[in-house]
Amino acid sequence: MGMHGHLTFLLLSLCAPGIFVRATVLPDLPRVVTLSEDTVPGTRVAEVTVSCSNSSSSPNVTLHSIEPEHPFNSIAISSDPTDATTFRAEVTLRAGAELDARRVNQYTLILRAACPGEDEVEERLFVRVTAGHVLHCDTLFASPDVAPRTPLYVVLPQPLGGLTFRLRNDSTPLTLTPRGLVLAPGNGFGPSKDTQTFLLDIEVMDRHGHNCSRALRVEVLPSRHPRVTFPEPHRAVTVTEGIGPGEVVTQVHARGANVHYAILAPVAPVLFTIDEETGEIRSTRRLPESRIHLLIRAYNALHPDDHAIATVNVTVQRTERLAPRCVPAIFVSQVPETMSPGSTLVTLRCTGSTSADGCLHYALEGPPSSLSHFCMEGPQLKVNTTLDYDSEAMAALGFQFTATIVVTVGGQPRQSTRVPVLVTVTPVNEFRPSCPSSATFTVPETAAFGSVVGRVAGTDRDYPQDSLEYSLEGGPGSAQPFSIDRRTGEIRVVGALDSQRHKSYRLVVRLTDTHHDLDPRKRQSRLCDVSVRLQAVPDQLPECTPEVQELRITAGSPGSRQPVTRLLCHGSPDSAPLTYTIVGGNEDGRFRMEGNTLVYLPGARAEPQPSVLLVEVGSGSGGRRRSSLVALVVQVTPRSTPVPASTTTQRTTLQKEPLVVLHTEAVWHPPAWFVAVLTISGVLLLATLGCTARSLLCSKRAPGKLFLAKSSWGVVEHGRDKEEQGHPHASSPGQLDGHAQDPRTGRDYLFRSVTGARRWI
């Protein structure tokens, strides 16, 4: 029999019988009921009989109180089984009610009862509260499981305080504390197949001598829980010497109720700890190579005598500590976006432990984006999904993926090596540019040079999208007076437009993609047709206000610039700016136009006669030029000349500064080796030519004549040498002595004869 027990406590007490008053209609009210302030919550205060004149449903009875926050529950109605017209109304204390005679010593309750179809009756019930002089004891206690020293019963603290507790009989293993607690035995209840009964006689006394006596009977039933047993009483565990402190070595499990665990041996040194609730055995330090025998005790926490013993043999063995070595140790690669799924990026060559459990395991770690695009198949890193360069998600990643390949060798402890991976996705020019859906523009024929006609908005699905260059086939010219911006695709006017000659222009624009492939030669293009329609603008002559003006001015000082008037003219809103030209009446050249302003240039003498000027105001050019004439009559009045006060003339002589002109001439001085090579080459060339000429002459002349000619040439040369030796310093003006001087630079030159060639020094 186990040590658990089922306890049932029977309190023997005397209870006052209830008061039952029978009447026809609230016959027992009004009346006075007395309560002690020690009355516990839930106690019935009074029971009132309600009689109806005929058999019907339950009456409606309500409770009201003159005092606020009264401690009574609502009326509970019950029927009388012997009389169908009689009902019982019960008044009870509500839960948590505390009576205090010194604060409120009487409650006035108003009961209102009304049977169905009858008049309401109202009566009063007076509840008088008196000071408490009688102690009361706690309710019964029962529990299926009782641990050692468990409190079995307690007398609630009384408002007066100063209670003393005494156990009248000592022949029981139960104990009573000074605070009124009945405790189970320290070692629990002994095992038994039969029900054990213990009787306690408890007396409680307050400081006024009032007492409360109760008989407490404790019944201990046979335990229904199984005994503690180990399904596996012997276990062998093998770990490596590299296991660190706090790591789980093994876990034991025992059957039973309220099972706890403890290590019995070895006591020292403390190499392991066990969780007393889960049975996990952990190391306390780094374990050396050894064999350790552990004795584990499993016991019922409520009944420690119910226990079992198990043996755990822990073997600490030596293992390889070297982590795997992999080639390459780091992998960095660029792959095109068109690489198909399943392609292998790299195959690792790793060497690990030589032990029996030294197999290698490969795993890929990294961000979710990398794990979704790549995977490991053994030592091979492969592409898992399509690498689309032309997406915003890829651009957000910077077109790069980072990950780590973890290579782990089996055994204990598990050693691993991490291989960093960096994969950059490169673009591939997959798509051709696309022409815009609509490429028709309209421009007025009076559009100025540089005016924007429209923009060709080509598209390309390759990233970066719409990275295009624009060009105009044939280029701008008279046939197509337009140009296109290479970057933006804006078409502008760069020539004269005439709707009478051309109603529209058909332009061919070439779209060429850029930056869509690592190879700049792999560019794709497309030709797009663009239509430019010319909008005719009615001709409008420039208008000036007024068309004829008569002006008078006084001539200023000679050499000055004197504005006369400003013409107010306007042309077509879309036309080019107006031009102003004097076409008549300016024979002396004293007037000129600066924009729309007429300017007079005073001379030395001004004739007092009017000048009639004709000014042409024009717009446009070529055949579309339109102009108007404006007549200006200008009367110039000579200015008065003041008489000088003195005839002294002051002359000012300007000092001229010398003008220095620098002229730099580039002269090439060849190096000595170049001169030597050139000289030798010339000598060899002359020798070759001489040999060739001699061969030709010898083949045509007789041998005797050749000898004579040779002798004559030698005599002449010999005589010339003697003449030069006789006059070594003589020279005539018509002869060259080898010296020369540049008349401009003054540089001397020396010419010297070297074996038939001449060198310039």
PDB file of C-alpha atoms in Angstrom, residues 18-31 44-53 59-61 75-91 111-115 118 121-125:
ATOM      1  CA  GLY A  18     -34.574  26.640  12.159  1.00  0.00           C
ATOM      2  CA  ILE A  19     -37.746  28.557  13.026  1.00  0.00           C
ATOM      3  CA  PHE A  20     -40.761  27.774  10.827  1.00  0.00           C
ATOM      4  CA  VAL A  21     -43.932  29.971  11.160  1.00  0.00           C
ATOM      5  CA  ARG A  22     -46.965  29.185   9.072  1.00  0.00           C
ATOM      6  CA  ALA A  23     -49.549  31.886   8.254  1.00  0.00           C
ATOM      7  CA  THR A  24     -51.790  32.856   5.459  1.00  0.00           C
ATOM      8  CA  VAL A  25     -50.209  36.178   4.318  1.00  0.00           C
ATOM      9  CA  LEU A  26     -46.799  36.963   5.939  1.00  0.00           C
ATOM     10  CA  PRO A  27     -48.272  36.093   9.350  1.00  0.00           C
ATOM     11  CA  ASP A  28     -44.913  36.034  11.162  1.00  0.00           C
ATOM     12  CA  LEU A  29     -43.995  39.620  10.292  1.00  0.00           C
ATOM     13  CA  PRO A  30     -43.160  42.024  11.706  1.00  0.00           C
ATOM     14  CA  ARG A  31     -40.710  40.469  14.102  1.00  0.00           C
ATOM     15  CA  ARG A  44     -29.955  31.696   7.181  1.00  0.00           C
ATOM     16  CA  VAL A  45     -31.235  34.736   9.077  1.00  0.00           C
ATOM     17  CA  ALA A  46     -34.979  34.056   8.887  1.00  0.00           C
ATOM     18  CA  GLU A  47     -37.536  32.061   6.946  1.00  0.00           C
ATOM     19  CA  VAL A  48     -40.904  33.700   6.202  1.00  0.00           C
ATOM     20  CA  THR A  49     -44.013  31.887   5.016  1.00  0.00           C
ATOM     21  CA  VAL A  50     -46.031  33.445   2.168  1.00  0.00           C
ATOM     22  CA  SER A  51     -49.601  32.208   1.753  1.00  0.00           C
ATOM     23  CA  CYS A  52     -51.673  32.867  -1.344  1.00  0.00           C
ATOM     24  CA  SER A  53     -55.468  32.654  -1.515  1.00  0.00           C
ATOM     25  CA  PRO A  59     -45.149  34.895  -5.581  1.00  0.00           C
ATOM     26  CA  ASN A  60     -42.865  37.837  -6.169  1.00  0.00           C
ATOM     27  CA  VAL A  61     -41.004  38.721  -2.953  1.00  0.00           C
ATOM     28  CA  ILE A  75     -35.076  36.569  -1.248  1.00  0.00           C
ATOM     29  CA  ALA A  76     -34.996  32.884  -2.238  1.00  0.00           C
ATOM     30  CA  ILE A  77     -38.485  31.381  -2.847  1.00  0.00           C
ATOM     31  CA  SER A  78     -39.262  27.693  -2.456  1.00  0.00           C
ATOM     32  CA  SER A  79     -42.622  25.893  -2.567  1.00  0.00           C
ATOM     33  CA  ASP A  80     -44.172  23.831   0.195  1.00  0.00           C
ATOM     34  CA  PRO A  81     -44.644  20.251  -1.011  1.00  0.00           C
ATOM     35  CA  THR A  82     -47.625  19.735   1.281  1.00  0.00           C
ATOM     36  CA  ASP A  83     -49.572  22.893   0.374  1.00  0.00           C
ATOM     37  CA  ALA A  84     -49.745  24.352  -3.134  1.00  0.00           C
ATOM     38  CA  THR A  85     -50.762  27.798  -1.824  1.00  0.00           C
ATOM     39  CA  THR A  86     -47.882  28.123   0.641  1.00  0.00           C
ATOM     40  CA  PHE A  87     -44.352  29.302  -0.180  1.00  0.00           C
ATOM     41  CA  ARG A  88     -41.217  29.908   1.880  1.00  0.00           C
ATOM     42  CA  ALA A  89     -39.109  33.106   1.594  1.00  0.00           C
ATOM     43  CA  GLU A  90     -35.565  32.718   2.971  1.00  0.00           C
ATOM     44  CA  VAL A  91     -33.294  35.603   4.096  1.00  0.00           C
ATOM     45  CA  LEU A 111     -40.314  42.559   2.529  1.00  0.00           C
ATOM     46  CA  ARG A 112     -42.880  43.098  -0.240  1.00  0.00           C
ATOM     47  CA  ALA A 113     -44.825  40.039  -1.434  1.00  0.00           C
ATOM     48  CA  ALA A 114     -47.424  39.781  -4.167  1.00  0.00           C
ATOM     49  CA  CYS A 115     -49.121  36.627  -5.383  1.00  0.00           C
ATOM     50  CA  GLU A 118     -53.488  39.620  -5.639  1.00  0.00           C
ATOM     51  CA  VAL A 121     -48.307  43.061   1.048  1.00  0.00           C
ATOM     52  CA  GLU A 122     -45.487  44.905   2.819  1.00  0.00           C
ATOM     53  CA  GLU A 123     -44.057  43.924   6.205  1.00  0.00           C
ATOM     54  CA  ARG A 124     -40.874  44.636   8.179  1.00  0.00           C
ATOM     55  CA  LEU A 125     -38.170  42.346   9.572  1.00  0.00           C
TER      56      LEU A 125
END
